[in-house]
mmCIF file of C-alpha atoms in Angstrom:
data_model
loop_
_atom_site.group_PDB
_atom_site.id
_atom_site.type_symbol
_atom_site.label_atom_id
_atom_site.label_comp_id
_atom_site.label_asym_id
_atom_site.label_seq_id
_atom_site.Cartn_x
_atom_site.Cartn_y
_atom_site.Cartn_z
ATOM 1 C CA MET A 1 0.000 0.000 0.000
ATOM 2 C CA LYS A 2 1.341 3.434 -0.973
ATOM 3 C CA LYS A 3 2.394 5.494 2.014
ATOM 4 C CA MET A 4 0.366 8.740 2.274
ATOM 5 C CA LEU A 5 1.785 12.035 3.472
ATOM 6 C CA PRO A 6 -0.035 13.668 6.377
ATOM 7 C CA LEU A 7 -2.737 16.054 5.208
ATOM 8 C CA PHE A 8 -1.067 19.131 6.689
ATOM 9 C CA THR A 9 2.176 18.292 4.829
ATOM 10 C CA CYS A 10 0.313 17.989 1.536
ATOM 11 C CA LEU A 11 -1.280 21.371 2.110
ATOM 12 C CA LEU A 12 2.035 23.036 2.901
ATOM 13 C CA LEU A 13 4.048 21.678 -0.034
ATOM 14 C CA PRO A 14 2.672 23.977 -2.769
ATOM 15 C CA ALA A 15 3.094 27.089 -0.641
ATOM 16 C CA PHE A 16 6.633 26.070 0.292
ATOM 17 C CA ALA A 17 7.501 25.352 -3.338
ATOM 18 C CA ASN A 18 6.127 28.703 -4.463
ATOM 19 C CA SER A 19 8.024 30.478 -1.717
ATOM 20 C CA THR A 20 11.273 28.763 -2.696
ATOM 21 C CA LEU A 21 10.802 29.665 -6.357
ATOM 22 C CA ALA A 22 10.009 33.245 -5.399
ATOM 23 C CA GLN A 23 13.268 33.529 -3.456
ATOM 24 C CA GLU A 24 15.253 32.310 -6.469
ATOM 25 C CA ALA A 25 13.396 34.381 -9.062
ATOM 26 C CA PRO A 26 14.817 37.616 -10.470
ATOM 27 C CA PHE A 27 13.438 40.951 -9.324
ATOM 28 C CA ALA A 28 14.336 44.448 -10.453
ATOM 29 C CA ILE A 29 13.224 48.068 -10.737
ATOM 30 C CA ALA A 30 14.076 51.088 -12.872
ATOM 31 C CA ILE A 31 12.911 54.672 -12.459
ATOM 32 C CA HIS A 32 13.144 57.917 -14.413
ATOM 33 C CA GLY A 33 12.679 61.555 -13.546
ATOM 34 C CA GLY A 34 12.328 62.948 -17.048
ATOM 35 C CA ALA A 35 14.480 63.489 -20.123
ATOM 36 C CA GLY A 36 15.464 66.664 -21.913
ATOM 37 C CA THR A 37 18.083 69.397 -22.082
ATOM 38 C CA ILE A 38 20.037 68.149 -19.092
ATOM 39 C CA GLU A 39 23.636 69.358 -19.378
ATOM 40 C CA LYS A 40 26.357 68.881 -16.802
ATOM 41 C CA ASP A 41 27.592 72.474 -16.972
ATOM 42 C CA ARG A 42 24.188 73.651 -15.708
ATOM 43 C CA PHE A 43 24.601 71.716 -12.459
ATOM 44 C CA SER A 44 26.625 72.781 -9.452
ATOM 45 C CA PRO A 45 28.226 69.869 -7.582
ATOM 46 C CA GLU A 46 25.673 70.361 -4.803
ATOM 47 C CA LYS A 47 22.703 70.353 -7.183
ATOM 48 C CA GLU A 48 23.926 67.255 -8.994
ATOM 49 C CA ALA A 49 24.466 65.442 -5.695
ATOM 50 C CA ALA A 50 20.951 66.353 -4.549
ATOM 51 C CA TYR A 51 19.347 65.020 -7.723
ATOM 52 C CA ARG A 52 21.365 61.810 -7.604
ATOM 53 C CA ALA A 53 20.433 61.292 -3.966
ATOM 54 C CA LYS A 54 16.721 61.655 -4.714
ATOM 55 C CA LEU A 55 16.904 59.244 -7.662
ATOM 56 C CA GLN A 56 18.758 56.739 -5.493
ATOM 57 C CA GLU A 57 16.227 57.134 -2.689
ATOM 58 C CA SER A 58 13.400 56.399 -5.114
ATOM 59 C CA VAL A 59 14.940 53.270 -6.607
ATOM 60 C CA GLU A 60 16.085 51.946 -3.222
ATOM 61 C CA VAL A 61 12.609 52.367 -1.710
ATOM 62 C CA GLY A 62 11.080 50.416 -4.591
ATOM 63 C CA TYR A 63 13.775 47.765 -4.488
ATOM 64 C CA ALA A 64 13.343 47.193 -0.744
ATOM 65 C CA ILE A 65 9.668 46.405 -1.314
ATOM 66 C CA LEU A 66 10.531 43.866 -4.001
ATOM 67 C CA GLU A 67 13.257 42.325 -1.850
ATOM 68 C CA GLN A 68 10.761 41.820 0.957
ATOM 69 C CA GLY A 69 8.350 40.029 -1.378
ATOM 70 C CA GLY A 70 6.163 42.987 -2.323
ATOM 71 C CA THR A 71 4.477 43.265 -5.702
ATOM 72 C CA SER A 72 5.710 45.206 -8.698
ATOM 73 C CA LEU A 73 2.696 47.512 -8.311
ATOM 74 C CA ASP A 74 3.586 48.317 -4.704
ATOM 75 C CA ALA A 75 7.237 48.903 -5.561
ATOM 76 C CA LEU A 76 6.660 51.269 -8.462
ATOM 77 C CA THR A 77 3.947 53.222 -6.646
ATOM 78 C CA ALA A 78 6.245 53.849 -3.689
ATOM 79 C CA ALA A 79 9.152 54.780 -5.958
ATOM 80 C CA ILE A 80 7.032 57.245 -7.945
ATOM 81 C CA ASN A 81 5.663 58.794 -4.738
ATOM 82 C CA ILE A 82 9.232 59.751 -3.769
ATOM 83 C CA LEU A 83 9.619 61.608 -7.074
ATOM 84 C CA GLU A 84 6.141 63.158 -6.950
ATOM 85 C CA ASN A 85 6.907 64.519 -3.482
ATOM 86 C CA SER A 86 10.130 66.191 -4.644
ATOM 87 C CA PRO A 87 10.194 69.672 -6.226
ATOM 88 C CA PHE A 88 13.051 68.504 -8.468
ATOM 89 C CA PHE A 89 10.825 66.697 -10.980
ATOM 90 C CA ASN A 90 7.847 67.619 -13.158
ATOM 91 C CA ALA A 91 5.217 65.652 -11.254
ATOM 92 C CA GLY A 92 3.307 66.265 -8.036
ATOM 93 C CA LYS A 93 5.028 68.967 -5.966
ATOM 94 C CA GLY A 94 7.364 69.893 -8.830
ATOM 95 C CA ALA A 95 4.661 70.120 -11.506
ATOM 96 C CA VAL A 96 5.077 72.842 -14.127
ATOM 97 C CA TYR A 97 2.622 75.711 -14.571
ATOM 98 C CA THR A 98 -0.126 75.960 -17.156
ATOM 99 C CA HIS A 99 -0.718 79.164 -19.148
ATOM 100 C CA ASP A 100 -3.250 80.183 -16.478
ATOM 101 C CA GLU A 101 -0.614 79.772 -13.755
ATOM 102 C CA SER A 102 -2.080 76.655 -12.157
ATOM 103 C CA HIS A 103 -1.132 72.977 -12.285
ATOM 104 C CA GLU A 104 -2.822 70.091 -14.133
ATOM 105 C CA MET A 105 -1.418 66.604 -13.624
ATOM 106 C CA ASP A 106 -1.732 63.231 -15.344
ATOM 107 C CA ALA A 107 -0.748 59.682 -14.375
ATOM 108 C CA SER A 108 -1.233 56.066 -15.392
ATOM 109 C CA ILE A 109 -0.392 52.566 -14.219
ATOM 110 C CA MET A 110 -0.571 49.119 -15.831
ATOM 111 C CA TYR A 111 -0.132 45.582 -14.472
ATOM 112 C CA GLY A 112 1.501 43.068 -16.787
ATOM 113 C CA LYS A 113 -0.082 40.040 -15.108
ATOM 114 C CA ASN A 114 -3.574 40.789 -16.422
ATOM 115 C CA ARG A 115 -3.155 44.022 -18.435
ATOM 116 C CA GLN A 116 -5.365 45.912 -16.048
ATOM 117 C CA ALA A 117 -4.759 49.659 -16.188
ATOM 118 C CA GLY A 118 -5.816 52.939 -14.633
ATOM 119 C CA ALA A 119 -5.226 56.579 -15.512
ATOM 120 C CA VAL A 120 -6.169 60.109 -14.520
ATOM 121 C CA ALA A 121 -5.840 63.276 -16.596
ATOM 122 C CA GLY A 122 -6.038 66.959 -15.814
ATOM 123 C CA VAL A 123 -6.345 66.626 -12.041
ATOM 124 C CA LYS A 124 -5.588 69.731 -9.997
ATOM 125 C CA HIS A 125 -5.982 68.763 -6.351
ATOM 126 C CA ILE A 126 -4.419 65.296 -6.033
ATOM 127 C CA GLU A 127 -1.144 65.183 -4.100
ATOM 128 C CA ASN A 128 -0.012 61.859 -5.616
ATOM 129 C CA PRO A 129 -1.683 61.275 -8.992
ATOM 130 C CA ILE A 130 -0.128 57.818 -9.434
ATOM 131 C CA ASN A 131 -2.028 56.627 -6.349
ATOM 132 C CA LEU A 132 -5.307 57.800 -7.840
ATOM 133 C CA ALA A 133 -4.496 56.114 -11.150
ATOM 134 C CA ARG A 134 -4.025 52.873 -9.220
ATOM 135 C CA LEU A 135 -7.360 53.339 -7.483
ATOM 136 C CA VAL A 136 -9.015 53.796 -10.882
ATOM 137 C CA MET A 137 -7.461 50.491 -11.953
ATOM 138 C CA GLU A 138 -8.358 48.568 -8.810
ATOM 139 C CA LYS A 139 -11.581 50.178 -7.598
ATOM 140 C CA SER A 140 -13.455 51.276 -10.727
ATOM 141 C CA VAL A 141 -14.779 49.704 -13.917
ATOM 142 C CA HIS A 142 -12.981 52.338 -16.004
ATOM 143 C CA VAL A 143 -9.451 52.869 -17.289
ATOM 144 C CA MET A 144 -9.211 56.667 -17.498
ATOM 145 C CA LEU A 145 -10.936 59.436 -15.533
ATOM 146 C CA SER A 146 -10.345 63.136 -16.048
ATOM 147 C CA GLY A 147 -10.626 66.498 -14.338
ATOM 148 C CA ASP A 148 -13.450 67.088 -11.883
ATOM 149 C CA GLY A 149 -14.806 63.585 -12.415
ATOM 150 C CA ALA A 150 -11.512 62.000 -11.422
ATOM 151 C CA GLU A 151 -11.427 64.125 -8.290
ATOM 152 C CA GLU A 152 -15.025 63.247 -7.448
ATOM 153 C CA PHE A 153 -14.055 59.580 -7.690
ATOM 154 C CA ALA A 154 -11.036 60.295 -5.485
ATOM 155 C CA LYS A 155 -13.328 61.567 -2.732
ATOM 156 C CA THR A 156 -15.389 58.348 -2.855
ATOM 157 C CA GLN A 157 -12.150 56.486 -2.184
ATOM 158 C CA GLY A 158 -11.216 58.593 0.816
ATOM 159 C CA VAL A 159 -8.532 60.620 -0.978
ATOM 160 C CA ASN A 160 -8.157 64.132 0.420
ATOM 161 C CA LEU A 161 -8.093 66.952 -2.119
ATOM 162 C CA VAL A 162 -5.363 69.542 -1.633
ATOM 163 C CA ALA A 163 -5.016 73.190 -2.665
ATOM 164 C CA ASN A 164 -3.516 73.660 -6.119
ATOM 165 C CA LYS A 165 -0.978 76.052 -4.615
ATOM 166 C CA LEU A 166 0.651 73.081 -2.904
ATOM 167 C CA PHE A 167 2.427 72.476 -6.205
ATOM 168 C CA ASP A 168 3.807 76.021 -6.560
ATOM 169 C CA THR A 169 7.583 76.342 -6.857
ATOM 170 C CA GLU A 170 9.652 79.412 -7.667
ATOM 171 C CA HIS A 171 11.842 77.753 -10.304
ATOM 172 C CA ARG A 172 8.816 76.409 -12.202
ATOM 173 C CA TYR A 173 7.168 79.842 -12.084
ATOM 174 C CA LYS A 174 10.276 81.451 -13.567
ATOM 175 C CA SER A 175 10.269 78.795 -16.266
ATOM 176 C CA LEU A 176 6.671 79.686 -17.107
ATOM 177 C CA GLN A 177 7.568 83.367 -17.469
ATOM 178 C CA ARG A 178 10.439 82.512 -19.814
ATOM 179 C CA ALA A 179 8.156 80.277 -21.874
ATOM 180 C CA LYS A 180 5.495 82.986 -22.113
ATOM 181 C CA ALA A 181 8.076 85.519 -23.260
ATOM 182 C CA LYS A 182 9.340 83.167 -25.981
ATOM 183 C CA MET A 183 5.813 82.392 -27.152
ATOM 184 C CA LYS A 184 4.810 86.065 -27.198
ATOM 185 C CA LYS A 185 7.802 86.899 -29.370
ATOM 186 C CA ALA A 186 6.965 84.063 -31.771
ATOM 187 C CA GLU A 187 3.286 85.037 -31.894
ATOM 188 C CA GLU A 188 4.137 88.626 -32.764
ATOM 189 C CA ALA A 189 6.387 87.426 -35.574
ATOM 190 C CA ASN A 190 3.522 85.401 -37.031
ATOM 191 C CA ARG A 191 0.632 87.860 -36.745
ATOM 192 C CA GLY A 192 -1.727 87.781 -39.699
ATOM 193 C CA GLN A 193 -1.503 84.045 -40.299
ATOM 194 C CA LYS A 194 -4.849 82.366 -40.893
ATOM 195 C CA GLY A 195 -6.457 80.384 -38.100
ATOM 196 C CA ASN A 196 -4.326 79.744 -35.036
ATOM 197 C CA LYS A 197 -0.989 79.661 -36.802
ATOM 198 C CA ASP A 198 0.503 82.220 -34.421
ATOM 199 C CA TYR A 199 -0.113 79.933 -31.439
ATOM 200 C CA GLN A 200 1.235 76.925 -33.329
ATOM 201 C CA ALA A 201 4.392 78.752 -34.332
ATOM 202 C CA ALA A 202 4.858 79.969 -30.775
ATOM 203 C CA HIS A 203 4.494 76.438 -29.432
ATOM 204 C CA PHE A 204 7.174 75.094 -31.758
ATOM 205 C CA ALA A 205 9.432 77.990 -30.812
ATOM 206 C CA LEU A 206 9.702 76.632 -27.275
ATOM 207 C CA ASP A 207 12.840 74.735 -26.352
ATOM 208 C CA THR A 208 12.695 71.037 -25.510
ATOM 209 C CA GLU A 209 13.035 71.766 -21.797
ATOM 210 C CA TYR A 210 9.538 73.289 -21.752
ATOM 211 C CA LYS A 211 7.913 70.325 -23.497
ATOM 212 C CA VAL A 212 9.200 67.360 -21.532
ATOM 213 C CA GLY A 213 9.369 66.228 -17.933
ATOM 214 C CA THR A 214 7.808 63.207 -16.287
ATOM 215 C CA VAL A 215 8.539 60.608 -13.630
ATOM 216 C CA GLY A 216 7.961 56.895 -13.880
ATOM 217 C CA ALA A 217 8.938 53.411 -12.833
ATOM 218 C CA VAL A 218 8.900 49.846 -14.116
ATOM 219 C CA ALA A 219 9.326 46.814 -11.874
ATOM 220 C CA LEU A 220 9.541 43.019 -11.838
ATOM 221 C CA ASP A 221 8.603 41.204 -8.631
ATOM 222 C CA LYS A 222 9.626 37.776 -7.347
ATOM 223 C CA TYR A 223 6.399 36.282 -8.685
ATOM 224 C CA GLY A 224 7.297 37.058 -12.294
ATOM 225 C CA ASP A 225 4.883 39.974 -12.729
ATOM 226 C CA ILE A 226 5.914 43.282 -14.278
ATOM 227 C CA ALA A 227 4.224 46.674 -14.051
ATOM 228 C CA ALA A 228 4.709 50.237 -15.261
ATOM 229 C CA GLY A 229 3.624 53.645 -14.006
ATOM 230 C CA THR A 230 4.062 57.263 -15.117
ATOM 231 C CA SER A 231 3.184 60.622 -13.543
ATOM 232 C CA THR A 232 3.606 64.168 -14.864
ATOM 233 C CA GLY A 233 2.776 67.833 -14.558
ATOM 234 C CA GLY A 234 2.675 68.061 -18.344
ATOM 235 C CA MET A 235 4.050 70.834 -20.525
ATOM 236 C CA THR A 236 5.058 74.303 -19.337
ATOM 237 C CA ASN A 237 2.551 76.975 -20.441
ATOM 238 C CA LYS A 238 0.089 74.385 -21.768
ATOM 239 C CA ARG A 239 -3.409 75.557 -22.721
ATOM 240 C CA TYR A 240 -6.851 74.236 -23.618
ATOM 241 C CA GLY A 241 -6.683 71.342 -21.150
ATOM 242 C CA ARG A 242 -3.830 69.740 -23.109
ATOM 243 C CA ILE A 243 -3.142 66.099 -22.219
ATOM 244 C CA GLY A 244 0.133 64.386 -23.112
ATOM 245 C CA ASP A 245 1.166 60.762 -23.372
ATOM 246 C CA SER A 246 1.652 59.996 -19.671
ATOM 247 C CA PRO A 247 -1.950 58.920 -18.947
ATOM 248 C CA VAL A 248 -2.401 57.241 -22.341
ATOM 249 C CA ILE A 249 -2.053 53.469 -22.099
ATOM 250 C CA GLY A 250 0.166 52.316 -24.952
ATOM 251 C CA ALA A 251 1.784 55.716 -25.442
ATOM 252 C CA GLY A 252 3.344 56.696 -22.116
ATOM 253 C CA THR A 253 2.772 53.496 -20.151
ATOM 254 C CA PHE A 254 2.433 49.829 -21.052
ATOM 255 C CA ALA A 255 2.968 46.467 -19.343
ATOM 256 C CA ASP A 256 2.390 42.868 -20.395
ATOM 257 C CA ASN A 257 4.068 39.801 -18.902
ATOM 258 C CA ALA A 258 4.282 38.379 -22.423
ATOM 259 C CA SER A 259 6.661 41.137 -23.511
ATOM 260 C CA CYS A 260 7.803 44.012 -21.300
ATOM 261 C CA ALA A 261 6.886 47.053 -19.226
ATOM 262 C CA VAL A 262 7.624 50.616 -20.357
ATOM 263 C CA SER A 263 7.344 54.104 -18.872
ATOM 264 C CA ALA A 264 8.055 57.013 -21.196
ATOM 265 C CA THR A 265 9.151 60.624 -20.872
ATOM 266 C CA GLY A 266 9.365 63.163 -23.658
ATOM 267 C CA HIS A 267 7.405 65.347 -26.066
ATOM 268 C CA GLY A 268 4.036 63.710 -25.505
ATOM 269 C CA GLU A 269 2.424 64.478 -28.859
ATOM 270 C CA TYR A 270 5.004 62.320 -30.637
ATOM 271 C CA PHE A 271 4.743 59.510 -28.093
ATOM 272 C CA ILE A 272 0.971 59.421 -28.586
ATOM 273 C CA ARG A 273 1.124 59.474 -32.377
ATOM 274 C CA TYR A 274 3.708 56.693 -32.494
ATOM 275 C CA ASN A 275 2.209 54.612 -29.673
ATOM 276 C CA VAL A 276 5.707 54.366 -28.242
ATOM 277 C CA ALA A 277 5.335 52.183 -25.138
ATOM 278 C CA ALA A 278 3.162 49.565 -26.839
ATOM 279 C CA ASP A 279 5.290 49.614 -30.001
ATOM 280 C CA ILE A 280 8.387 48.670 -28.022
ATOM 281 C CA CYS A 281 6.607 45.757 -26.349
ATOM 282 C CA ALA A 282 5.090 44.627 -29.670
ATOM 283 C CA ARG A 283 8.581 44.378 -31.187
ATOM 284 C CA VAL A 284 9.622 42.223 -28.240
ATOM 285 C CA LYS A 285 6.540 39.999 -28.399
ATOM 286 C CA TYR A 286 6.049 39.545 -32.128
ATOM 287 C CA GLN A 287 9.559 40.023 -33.525
ATOM 288 C CA GLY A 288 11.443 38.314 -30.708
ATOM 289 C CA LYS A 289 13.705 41.302 -30.128
ATOM 290 C CA SER A 290 15.430 42.110 -26.858
ATOM 291 C CA ILE A 291 14.149 45.103 -24.920
ATOM 292 C CA GLU A 292 17.449 46.837 -25.624
ATOM 293 C CA GLN A 293 17.065 46.419 -29.382
ATOM 294 C CA ALA A 294 13.353 47.290 -29.437
ATOM 295 C CA GLY A 295 13.849 50.402 -27.309
ATOM 296 C CA LYS A 296 16.774 51.618 -29.395
ATOM 297 C CA GLU A 297 14.805 51.208 -32.632
ATOM 298 C CA VAL A 298 11.807 53.185 -31.436
ATOM 299 C CA ILE A 299 13.642 55.959 -29.565
ATOM 300 C CA HIS A 300 16.518 56.517 -31.998
ATOM 301 C CA ASP A 301 15.296 55.243 -35.376
ATOM 302 C CA VAL A 302 11.558 56.037 -35.280
ATOM 303 C CA LEU A 303 11.179 59.083 -33.023
ATOM 304 C CA PHE A 304 14.395 61.040 -33.368
ATOM 305 C CA PRO A 305 14.305 61.546 -37.168
ATOM 306 C CA ILE A 306 10.854 63.145 -36.981
ATOM 307 C CA GLY A 307 11.646 65.390 -34.005
ATOM 308 C CA GLY A 308 10.353 63.202 -31.183
ATOM 309 C CA THR A 309 12.577 63.830 -28.176
ATOM 310 C CA GLY A 310 12.623 61.817 -24.972
ATOM 311 C CA GLY A 311 13.354 58.397 -23.571
ATOM 312 C CA VAL A 312 11.932 55.300 -21.923
ATOM 313 C CA ILE A 313 12.713 52.817 -19.190
ATOM 314 C CA ILE A 314 12.015 49.161 -20.000
ATOM 315 C CA ILE A 315 12.006 45.899 -18.023
ATOM 316 C CA ASP A 316 11.165 42.299 -18.926
ATOM 317 C CA THR A 317 10.247 39.209 -16.902
ATOM 318 C CA GLN A 318 13.883 38.019 -16.840
ATOM 319 C CA GLY A 319 14.923 41.165 -15.023
ATOM 320 C CA ASN A 320 16.662 42.788 -17.990
ATOM 321 C CA ILE A 321 16.598 46.591 -17.958
ATOM 322 C CA SER A 322 17.122 49.124 -20.751
ATOM 323 C CA LEU A 323 17.141 52.929 -20.448
ATOM 324 C CA PRO A 324 17.383 54.492 -23.948
ATOM 325 C CA PHE A 325 16.955 58.231 -24.611
ATOM 326 C CA ASN A 326 17.729 60.601 -27.478
ATOM 327 C CA THR A 327 18.111 63.828 -25.492
ATOM 328 C CA LYS A 328 21.146 65.305 -23.741
ATOM 329 C CA GLY A 329 20.209 63.575 -20.527
ATOM 330 C CA MET A 330 17.628 61.583 -18.596
ATOM 331 C CA TYR A 331 17.270 61.303 -14.843
ATOM 332 C CA ARG A 332 17.345 57.548 -14.239
ATOM 333 C CA ALA A 333 18.218 54.777 -11.814
ATOM 334 C CA SER A 334 17.945 51.000 -11.591
ATOM 335 C CA LYS A 335 18.681 48.050 -9.333
ATOM 336 C CA SER A 336 18.136 44.295 -9.443
ATOM 337 C CA ASN A 337 18.960 41.252 -7.358
ATOM 338 C CA THR A 338 21.955 40.659 -9.641
ATOM 339 C CA THR A 339 23.121 44.239 -10.324
ATOM 340 C CA ALA A 340 24.161 47.087 -8.059
ATOM 341 C CA THR A 341 22.344 50.402 -7.791
ATOM 342 C CA TYR A 342 22.897 52.569 -10.873
ATOM 343 C CA VAL A 343 22.108 56.279 -11.018
ATOM 344 C CA GLY A 344 22.507 58.420 -14.129
ATOM 345 C CA ILE A 345 21.681 61.935 -15.273
ATOM 346 C CA PHE A 346 23.869 62.753 -18.260
ATOM 347 C CA LYS A 347 24.669 60.842 -21.456
ATOM 348 C CA GLU A 348 28.154 59.981 -20.258
ATOM 349 C CA ASP A 349 26.933 58.361 -17.001
#
């Protein structure tokens, strides 16, 4: 007669096996704080050290959650909160100003395990937009909520609304004034054009630094699930309720366990039109390319020739990480269970 294991042993075996596999599985995280005209000669040693410290804090907080067995969603949310709560980056407390001298923020999140996603656009009174995007994903039947409706939903979930002035910063206000001056000069040079050509010309007259700026994270947990999240204050001096790529699933954020997870930062109009995040993952899934190859193709070969500036962070279920960008710099950091903490700002890092 075959010897039977005690019932309690049989019940414990699967959990023990899963736990053992989880301990041996790869886990990793990468974060970004935006890409753009980031040149070393514009940084004092103290300023550079402060930015690097904040990037490292963000990636280490996310990594610690993964190391302790937390999910990719928990890790990236915590990492993004660090960046949203810093005035250094264009998200949350460091959000840029709109033309009307207020702040409108966007965010999105996606879970690679089941391709669930949540996003918010044009919110003005949410301290951590990425947290609200996650609530949309987990607590609503929708994917994207906007403006007053998103904030009404936030209240049903117990989220406190904050004054828009919480996001005021002196350096962002000065940036707005510079942008307005540039646009006014361009508008005056194009008076008499039919339609709204003066506004269009003025918009294109702005330097890259006014058009980009986002934070985001991608993560792989010990259970083999990847996720991506992105949060932004948008474009300096934006008008008409403009929404960029950050809350658009497939453009600024995408995650699928069958391919990869991506968070983007850059000139949002191009990232929307070229479906950047999803395109990278499609090349991985359907063409069998590595994330490094797929990211390079889209960022350097597709976007750059047509004027699309920015970058992405990418992770796959093996723990591989790629951080391509076509600008002068990108705030970025990464860490995995097999690689040490990396922090970069400039191209040469």
